[in-house]
Coordinates of C-alpha atoms (C1' of nucleotides) in Angstrom, one line a residue:
Chain A
M45 CA 13.1 19.7 42.6
A46 CA 13.5 16.2 41.0
R47 CA 16.7 15.8 39.2
A48 CA 16.7 15.2 35.5
G49 CA 19.6 12.7 35.6
L50 CA 21.8 14.4 33.1
T51 CA 25.1 12.9 32.1
A52 CA 27.4 13.7 29.2
E53 CA 26.4 10.4 27.7
R54 CA 22.7 11.0 27.7
L55 CA 23.1 14.6 26.5
T56 CA 25.3 13.3 23.6
R57 CA 22.8 10.7 22.6
A58 CA 19.9 13.1 22.8
G59 CA 21.9 15.6 20.9
A60 CA 22.5 13.0 18.1
E61 CA 18.7 12.3 18.0
L62 CA 18.0 16.0 17.8
A63 CA 20.5 16.4 15.0
D64 CA 18.8 13.7 13.0
E65 CA 15.4 15.4 13.6
V66 CA 16.3 19.1 12.9
G67 CA 19.7 19.1 11.4
F68 CA 23.2 19.2 13.1
D69 CA 23.5 22.9 12.7
K70 CA 20.4 23.4 14.8
V71 CA 21.7 21.4 17.7
T72 CA 22.1 24.0 20.4
V73 CA 22.6 24.0 24.1
S74 CA 19.3 25.7 24.6
A75 CA 17.4 23.2 22.4
L76 CA 18.9 20.3 24.2
A77 CA 18.1 21.8 27.6
R78 CA 14.5 22.3 26.5
R79 CA 14.3 18.7 25.5
F80 CA 15.3 17.7 29.0
G81 CA 13.1 20.2 30.7
V82 CA 16.0 21.9 32.4
K83 CA 17.7 25.3 32.2
D84 CA 20.5 26.0 29.7
A85 CA 23.0 26.6 32.5
S86 CA 22.5 23.1 33.9
L87 CA 24.1 21.5 30.9
Y88 CA 27.4 23.2 31.7
S89 CA 28.0 20.8 34.5
H90 CA 28.3 18.0 32.0
L91 CA 29.5 19.7 28.9
K92 CA 32.4 22.1 28.6
N93 CA 30.6 24.2 26.1
S94 CA 28.6 24.1 22.8
Q95 CA 31.6 23.0 20.8
D96 CA 32.2 20.2 23.3
L97 CA 28.7 19.0 22.7
K98 CA 29.1 19.0 18.9
T99 CA 32.4 17.2 19.2
R100 CA 30.9 14.5 21.3
I101 CA 28.1 14.0 18.8
A102 CA 30.7 13.8 16.1
L103 CA 32.7 11.1 18.0
L104 CA 29.5 9.2 18.6
A105 CA 28.6 9.2 15.0
L106 CA 32.1 8.2 13.9
A107 CA 32.1 5.3 16.3
E108 CA 28.6 4.1 15.3
L109 CA 29.4 4.3 11.7
A110 CA 32.6 2.4 12.2
D111 CA 30.7 -0.3 14.0
R112 CA 28.2 -0.6 11.3
V113 CA 30.8 -0.8 8.6
A114 CA 32.7 -3.4 10.6
A115 CA 29.6 -5.5 10.9
A116 CA 28.8 -5.2 7.2
L117 CA 32.3 -6.1 6.2
A118 CA 32.6 -9.3 8.4
G119 CA 33.2 -12.4 6.3
R120 CA 33.2 -10.6 2.9
A121 CA 35.9 -10.0 0.4
G122 CA 36.4 -8.4 -3.0
K123 CA 33.5 -6.7 -4.6
D124 CA 31.2 -8.1 -1.9
A125 CA 33.2 -6.2 0.7
L126 CA 33.3 -3.1 -1.4
A127 CA 29.6 -3.0 -1.8
A128 CA 29.0 -3.8 1.8
F129 CA 31.2 -1.0 3.0
A130 CA 29.7 1.5 0.6
N131 CA 26.1 0.5 1.4
A132 CA 26.7 0.6 5.1
Y133 CA 28.2 4.1 4.7
R134 CA 25.3 5.4 2.5
D135 CA 22.6 3.8 4.6
Y136 CA 23.9 5.3 7.8
A137 CA 23.9 8.8 6.2
R138 CA 20.3 8.3 5.0
E139 CA 19.1 7.0 8.3
H140 CA 21.0 9.5 10.4
P141 CA 21.6 12.6 8.3
G142 CA 22.3 14.7 11.4
R143 CA 24.8 12.3 12.8
Y144 CA 26.4 12.0 9.3
A145 CA 26.7 15.8 9.2
A146 CA 28.2 15.7 12.7
A147 CA 30.8 13.1 11.5
Q148 CA 32.1 15.7 9.1
L149 CA 32.9 18.2 11.8
R150 CA 36.5 19.2 11.8
L151 CA 38.2 17.9 14.8
D152 CA 41.4 19.1 16.3
P153 CA 44.3 16.7 15.8
E154 CA 44.3 15.1 19.3
T155 CA 40.6 14.5 19.2
A156 CA 40.8 13.2 15.7
A157 CA 43.5 10.8 16.7
A158 CA 41.4 9.4 19.5
S159 CA 38.3 9.1 17.3
A160 CA 37.1 6.1 15.2
G161 CA 38.6 7.8 12.2
G162 CA 41.5 5.4 12.2
R163 CA 39.2 2.4 12.1
H164 CA 37.6 3.8 9.0
A165 CA 40.9 4.1 7.3
Q166 CA 41.8 0.5 8.4
M167 CA 38.6 -0.9 7.1
T168 CA 38.9 0.8 3.8
R169 CA 42.4 -0.7 3.5
A170 CA 40.9 -4.1 4.4
I171 CA 38.7 -4.0 1.4
L172 CA 41.7 -3.6 -0.8
R173 CA 43.1 -6.9 0.4
G174 CA 40.8 -8.5 -2.2
Y175 CA 42.5 -6.6 -4.9
D176 CA 46.1 -6.7 -6.1
L177 CA 47.5 -3.4 -5.0
T178 CA 50.7 -2.6 -3.2
E179 CA 51.9 0.7 -1.7
P180 CA 51.7 3.5 -2.6
D181 CA 48.9 2.6 -4.9
Q182 CA 46.9 1.1 -2.0
T183 CA 47.0 4.5 -0.2
H184 CA 45.9 6.2 -3.4
A185 CA 43.0 3.8 -3.7
V186 CA 42.0 4.2 -0.1
R187 CA 41.8 8.0 -0.7
L188 CA 39.8 7.5 -3.9
L189 CA 37.3 5.2 -2.2
G190 CA 36.9 7.6 0.7
S191 CA 36.4 10.5 -1.7
V192 CA 33.8 8.7 -3.8
F193 CA 31.7 7.5 -0.9
H194 CA 31.8 10.7 1.0
G195 CA 31.3 12.8 -2.1
Y196 CA 28.5 10.7 -3.4
V197 CA 26.6 10.6 -0.2
S198 CA 27.1 14.4 0.4
L199 CA 25.8 15.3 -3.0
E200 CA 22.9 12.8 -2.9
M201 CA 21.9 14.2 0.5
A202 CA 22.2 17.7 -0.7
G203 CA 19.8 16.8 -3.5
S204 CA 22.3 17.4 -6.3
F205 CA 21.1 14.3 -8.1
S206 CA 17.5 14.5 -7.4
H207 CA 16.2 16.4 -10.3
S208 CA 17.5 14.2 -13.1
A209 CA 17.0 10.7 -14.4
P210 CA 18.2 8.0 -14.0
D211 CA 17.5 7.4 -10.3
T212 CA 20.3 7.4 -7.8
Q213 CA 20.1 3.8 -6.9
E214 CA 21.0 2.7 -10.4
T215 CA 23.9 5.2 -10.5
W216 CA 25.1 3.9 -7.1
S217 CA 25.2 0.3 -8.4
R218 CA 27.0 1.3 -11.5
I219 CA 29.5 3.3 -9.6
L220 CA 30.3 0.3 -7.4
D221 CA 30.7 -1.8 -10.6
A222 CA 33.0 0.9 -12.0
L223 CA 35.1 1.0 -8.8
D224 CA 35.4 -2.7 -8.7
A225 CA 36.6 -2.8 -12.3
L226 CA 39.0 0.0 -11.6
L227 CA 40.5 -1.7 -8.6
R228 CA 40.9 -4.9 -10.5
N229 CA 42.7 -3.0 -13.2
W230 CA 44.5 -0.2 -11.5
P231 CA 46.7 1.7 -13.9
R232 CA 50.4 1.8 -13.1
P233 CA 52.2 5.1 -13.8
Chain B
M96 CA 27.2 61.3 8.7
A97 CA 28.9 60.2 5.5
R98 CA 27.2 57.2 3.9
A99 CA 29.0 54.0 3.6
G100 CA 27.7 53.2 0.1
L101 CA 26.3 49.7 1.0
T102 CA 24.8 47.6 -1.7
A103 CA 23.8 44.0 -1.8
E104 CA 26.7 43.4 -4.3
R105 CA 29.4 45.0 -2.1
L106 CA 28.1 43.2 0.9
T107 CA 28.1 39.9 -0.9
R108 CA 31.7 40.4 -2.1
A109 CA 32.9 41.5 1.3
G110 CA 31.0 38.5 2.9
A111 CA 32.9 36.2 0.5
E112 CA 36.2 37.7 1.5
L113 CA 35.3 37.4 5.1
A114 CA 34.4 33.8 4.6
D115 CA 37.8 33.0 3.1
E116 CA 39.5 34.7 6.0
V117 CA 37.6 33.4 9.0
G118 CA 35.4 30.6 7.6
F119 CA 32.0 30.6 6.1
D120 CA 30.3 29.6 9.3
K121 CA 31.7 32.7 11.0
V122 CA 30.2 35.0 8.4
T123 CA 27.7 37.0 10.3
V124 CA 25.6 40.1 9.8
S125 CA 27.4 41.7 12.8
A126 CA 30.9 40.9 11.5
L127 CA 30.0 42.3 8.1
A128 CA 28.6 45.5 9.6
R129 CA 31.7 45.9 11.6
R130 CA 33.8 45.5 8.5
F131 CA 31.9 48.4 6.9
G132 CA 31.9 50.5 10.1
V133 CA 28.1 50.6 10.2
K134 CA 25.5 49.3 12.6
D135 CA 24.1 45.8 12.1
A136 CA 20.6 47.1 11.4
S137 CA 21.9 49.0 8.4
L138 CA 22.5 45.9 6.4
Y139 CA 18.8 45.0 6.5
S140 CA 18.1 47.6 3.9
H141 CA 20.2 45.6 1.5
L142 CA 19.8 42.0 2.7
K143 CA 16.6 40.3 3.7
N144 CA 18.3 38.5 6.5
S145 CA 21.3 36.4 7.5
Q146 CA 20.2 33.5 5.3
D147 CA 19.9 35.8 2.3
L148 CA 23.5 36.9 2.8
K149 CA 24.7 33.3 2.9
T150 CA 22.7 32.4 -0.1
R151 CA 24.2 35.3 -2.1
I152 CA 27.7 34.3 -1.1
A153 CA 26.9 30.8 -2.2
L154 CA 25.6 31.9 -5.6
L155 CA 28.7 34.2 -6.1
A156 CA 30.9 31.2 -5.3
L157 CA 29.1 28.9 -7.7
A158 CA 29.3 31.4 -10.5
E159 CA 33.0 32.2 -9.9
L160 CA 33.8 28.5 -9.8
A161 CA 31.8 27.9 -13.0
D162 CA 33.7 30.7 -14.7
R163 CA 37.0 29.3 -13.7
V164 CA 36.2 25.8 -14.8
A165 CA 34.9 27.1 -18.1
A166 CA 38.1 29.0 -18.7
A167 CA 40.2 26.0 -17.8
L168 CA 38.2 23.7 -20.1
A169 CA 38.5 25.9 -23.2
G170 CA 40.2 24.1 -26.0
R171 CA 40.9 20.9 -24.1
A172 CA 39.6 17.4 -24.6
G173 CA 40.0 13.9 -23.2
K174 CA 42.3 13.6 -20.2
D175 CA 43.5 17.1 -20.6
A176 CA 40.0 18.4 -20.1
L177 CA 39.5 16.0 -17.2
A178 CA 42.6 17.3 -15.4
A179 CA 41.9 20.9 -16.2
F180 CA 38.4 20.6 -14.7
A181 CA 39.6 18.8 -11.6
N182 CA 42.5 21.2 -11.0
A183 CA 40.3 24.2 -11.5
Y184 CA 37.9 22.8 -8.9
R185 CA 40.6 21.9 -6.4
D186 CA 42.5 25.1 -6.8
Y187 CA 39.5 27.2 -6.3
A188 CA 38.7 25.4 -3.0
R189 CA 42.3 25.9 -1.8
E190 CA 42.4 29.6 -2.7
H191 CA 38.9 30.3 -1.4
P192 CA 38.0 27.8 1.3
G193 CA 35.2 30.0 2.6
R194 CA 33.6 30.4 -0.8
Y195 CA 34.0 26.7 -1.5
A196 CA 32.2 26.0 1.8
A197 CA 29.5 28.5 0.8
A198 CA 29.0 26.7 -2.5
Q199 CA 28.0 23.6 -0.6
L200 CA 25.1 25.5 1.1
R201 CA 21.9 23.8 0.5
L202 CA 19.7 26.0 -1.7
D203 CA 16.0 25.8 -2.1
P204 CA 14.9 24.4 -5.4
E205 CA 14.1 27.7 -7.1
T206 CA 17.3 29.3 -6.0
A207 CA 19.3 26.3 -7.1
A208 CA 17.6 26.3 -10.5
A209 CA 18.7 29.9 -11.0
S210 CA 22.2 29.2 -9.8
A211 CA 25.3 28.3 -11.8
G212 CA 24.7 24.7 -10.7
G213 CA 23.5 23.8 -14.1
R214 CA 26.6 25.1 -15.8
H215 CA 28.7 22.7 -13.6
A216 CA 26.7 19.7 -14.7
Q217 CA 26.9 20.8 -18.4
M218 CA 30.7 21.2 -18.1
T219 CA 31.1 17.9 -16.5
R220 CA 29.2 16.3 -19.3
A221 CA 31.4 18.2 -21.8
I222 CA 34.4 16.4 -20.5
L223 CA 32.9 13.1 -21.3
R224 CA 32.6 14.0 -25.0
G225 CA 36.2 12.9 -25.2
Y226 CA 35.2 9.4 -24.0
D227 CA 33.0 6.9 -25.6
L228 CA 30.0 6.9 -23.2
T229 CA 26.3 7.0 -24.1
E230 CA 23.3 7.5 -21.8
P231 CA 22.6 6.4 -19.1
D232 CA 26.3 5.6 -18.5
Q233 CA 27.2 9.2 -19.2
T234 CA 25.0 10.4 -16.4
H235 CA 26.4 7.8 -14.1
A236 CA 29.9 9.0 -15.0
V237 CA 28.9 12.6 -14.4
R238 CA 27.8 11.7 -11.0
L239 CA 30.9 9.7 -10.3
L240 CA 33.2 12.6 -11.3
G241 CA 31.2 15.1 -9.2
S242 CA 31.5 12.7 -6.3
V243 CA 35.2 12.2 -6.6
F244 CA 36.1 15.8 -7.0
H245 CA 33.8 17.1 -4.3
G246 CA 34.7 14.3 -2.0
Y247 CA 38.4 14.5 -2.5
V248 CA 38.5 18.3 -2.0
S249 CA 36.3 18.1 1.1
L250 CA 38.4 15.5 2.7
E251 CA 41.6 17.2 1.8
M252 CA 40.4 20.5 3.2
A253 CA 39.2 18.8 6.3
G254 CA 42.7 17.4 6.8
S255 CA 41.7 13.8 6.4
F256 CA 44.8 13.0 4.3
S257 CA 47.3 15.3 6.0
H258 CA 48.8 12.9 8.5
S259 CA 49.8 10.1 6.2
A260 CA 52.3 9.6 3.4
P261 CA 52.4 9.8 0.4
D262 CA 51.5 13.4 -0.2
T263 CA 48.2 14.5 -1.5
Q264 CA 49.5 15.9 -4.8
E265 CA 50.8 12.5 -5.8
T266 CA 47.5 10.9 -4.9
W267 CA 45.6 13.5 -6.8
S268 CA 47.6 12.8 -10.0
R269 CA 47.1 9.1 -9.6
I270 CA 43.4 9.5 -9.1
L271 CA 43.1 11.5 -12.3
D272 CA 45.1 8.7 -14.1
A273 CA 42.7 6.2 -12.6
L274 CA 39.6 8.1 -13.6
D275 CA 40.9 8.5 -17.1
A276 CA 41.5 4.8 -17.4
L277 CA 38.1 4.1 -16.0
L278 CA 36.3 6.3 -18.4
R279 CA 38.2 4.8 -21.4
N280 CA 37.2 1.4 -20.2
W281 CA 33.8 1.9 -18.6
P282 CA 32.3 -1.4 -17.6
R283 CA 29.0 -2.3 -19.2
P284 CA 26.5 -4.1 -17.0
Chain C
dG195 C1' 21.2 11.4 61.2
dC196 C1' 24.7 14.5 59.6
dA197 C1' 28.2 16.3 56.5
dT198 C1' 29.5 16.5 52.0
dT199 C1' 29.3 16.4 47.4
dT200 C1' 26.9 17.3 43.4
dG201 C1' 23.1 18.7 40.3
dC202 C1' 20.2 21.9 38.8
dC203 C1' 18.6 26.7 39.6
dT204 C1' 18.6 32.0 39.6
dA205 C1' 20.7 35.8 37.9
dA206 C1' 23.6 38.3 35.0
dT207 C1' 26.4 39.4 30.9
dC208 C1' 27.4 39.3 26.1
dA209 C1' 26.9 38.4 21.1
dT210 C1' 23.9 37.9 17.2
dA211 C1' 19.5 38.5 14.6
dT212 C1' 15.8 41.2 13.5
dT213 C1' 12.2 45.0 13.4
dA214 C1' 10.2 49.7 13.9
dG215 C1' 10.7 54.3 13.4
dG216 C1' 13.7 58.7 13.0
dC217 C1' 16.6 62.1 10.8
dA218 C1' 20.0 63.6 7.7
dG219 C1' 22.0 63.9 3.1
dC220 C1' 21.4 63.3 -1.7
dT221 C1' 18.4 64.0 -5.7
dT222 C1' 15.1 66.3 -8.4
dA223 C1' 11.9 69.9 -10.0
dC224 C1' 11.1 74.3 -10.3
Chain D
dG112 C1' 19.4 77.7 -5.4
dT113 C1' 16.1 75.9 -2.7
dA114 C1' 12.1 73.1 -1.2
dA115 C1' 10.1 68.2 -1.4
dG116 C1' 11.0 63.7 -1.1
dC117 C1' 13.4 59.5 -1.2
dT118 C1' 17.0 56.7 0.8
dG119 C1' 20.4 55.2 3.7
dC120 C1' 22.1 54.7 8.0
dC121 C1' 21.0 55.4 12.9
dT122 C1' 18.8 54.6 17.6
dA123 C1' 16.1 51.7 20.3
dA124 C1' 14.0 47.6 21.5
dT125 C1' 13.1 42.6 21.6
dA126 C1' 14.3 37.7 21.2
dT127 C1' 17.4 33.8 21.2
dG128 C1' 21.6 31.6 22.3
dA129 C1' 26.2 30.9 25.0
dT130 C1' 28.3 31.3 29.1
dT131 C1' 29.7 32.2 34.1
dA132 C1' 29.1 32.9 39.2
dG133 C1' 27.1 31.6 43.1
dG134 C1' 23.0 29.3 45.8
dC135 C1' 20.0 25.7 47.6
dA136 C1' 18.3 21.1 47.7
dA137 C1' 18.9 16.2 46.9
dA138 C1' 21.6 12.2 46.8
dT139 C1' 25.5 9.9 49.0
dG140 C1' 28.9 8.3 52.4
dC141 C1' 29.8 7.6 57.0

DNA sequence: GCATTTGCCTAATCATATTAGGCAGCTTAC
DNA sequence: GTAAGCTGCCTAATATGATTAGGCAAATGC
């Protein structure tokens, strides 16, 4: 029989595509094997198990997202950088809902440490360079930004905003305005 | 054989407890049947299927959470109300991680309409009565608050904040301060 | 060209989800 | 108080997915 040429890389990429098509929770070893025209058992030469597959997809998504954000951020500062970061984040989630869901997968500490998670934190901190914040306020602000972006995108994807006016694009712009104003005028205790 | 006295209600409650103990994603028809000492098939007299069970747990969680928030909000206004709402939300998630995860389940539109989701939106809006916001800014602010609370709680539960100082309680307080300041000074376009 | 490695297969086991049909226990009517 | 019937849980069966052990053929190294 001709070999299918499976590798962990190809399986991970195909898994990511599958996730975007049918949802991350429906990414299964069987479905992936089907997509490659091989038997389920064949994947176990390349993947430890189902969890391993999901973790790899999550790491792929985190890295892709970090790359996008880095590109969007290049050469920008202040509110420009804030908007670029936020839009890169939101656009990725809309274009790749399955990967975005994968990126939320809870990773064990060692895996998380080796992931692109740290880059995300660094880049968020970079945005704040355009504002006048020192520690520990900077960390509080990093966490706030992370919460808003993640929370907004999650809720928007879940349809929580879809059945009421005004439209979400308008809200998104106004939230960015509000965050910019808040960062320029961060309350001291 | 003695009957186990299954009902959809009891199964839902037990499913919610199971979710808090082992995680919402591990709530399974089999596990629930095991807990009641009955065969898997027996549950299908009370539940349509596995998805139905999950939906019922989600609706239970949404209703419980709305009740808690309503109780916390009673008699408060302004920043007091903001903090009460936020803390009720966060505390529920910490005490009932499985239920909180269930509450994020994507519901189909009819189910969502019949859920306590509307109460959550109403209560968020009620907080804003203590601030001077008119439409459409009020809606933008409702969405911002929802995003921050949901995003923060999700990230905190996922451990995203756990490996860095300062501690999350401090950040949480400062975020509430920041939101209060922002709502009192909401930027007009 | 042969030996070895390696990739995908067959076969088996186990867990979960789900449906169909059966029998016992509870309820109700007399 | 007992027969009729409904209901609730059971047995049995099927399907899908995860996973492991062991085999054969294809690519690779010499």
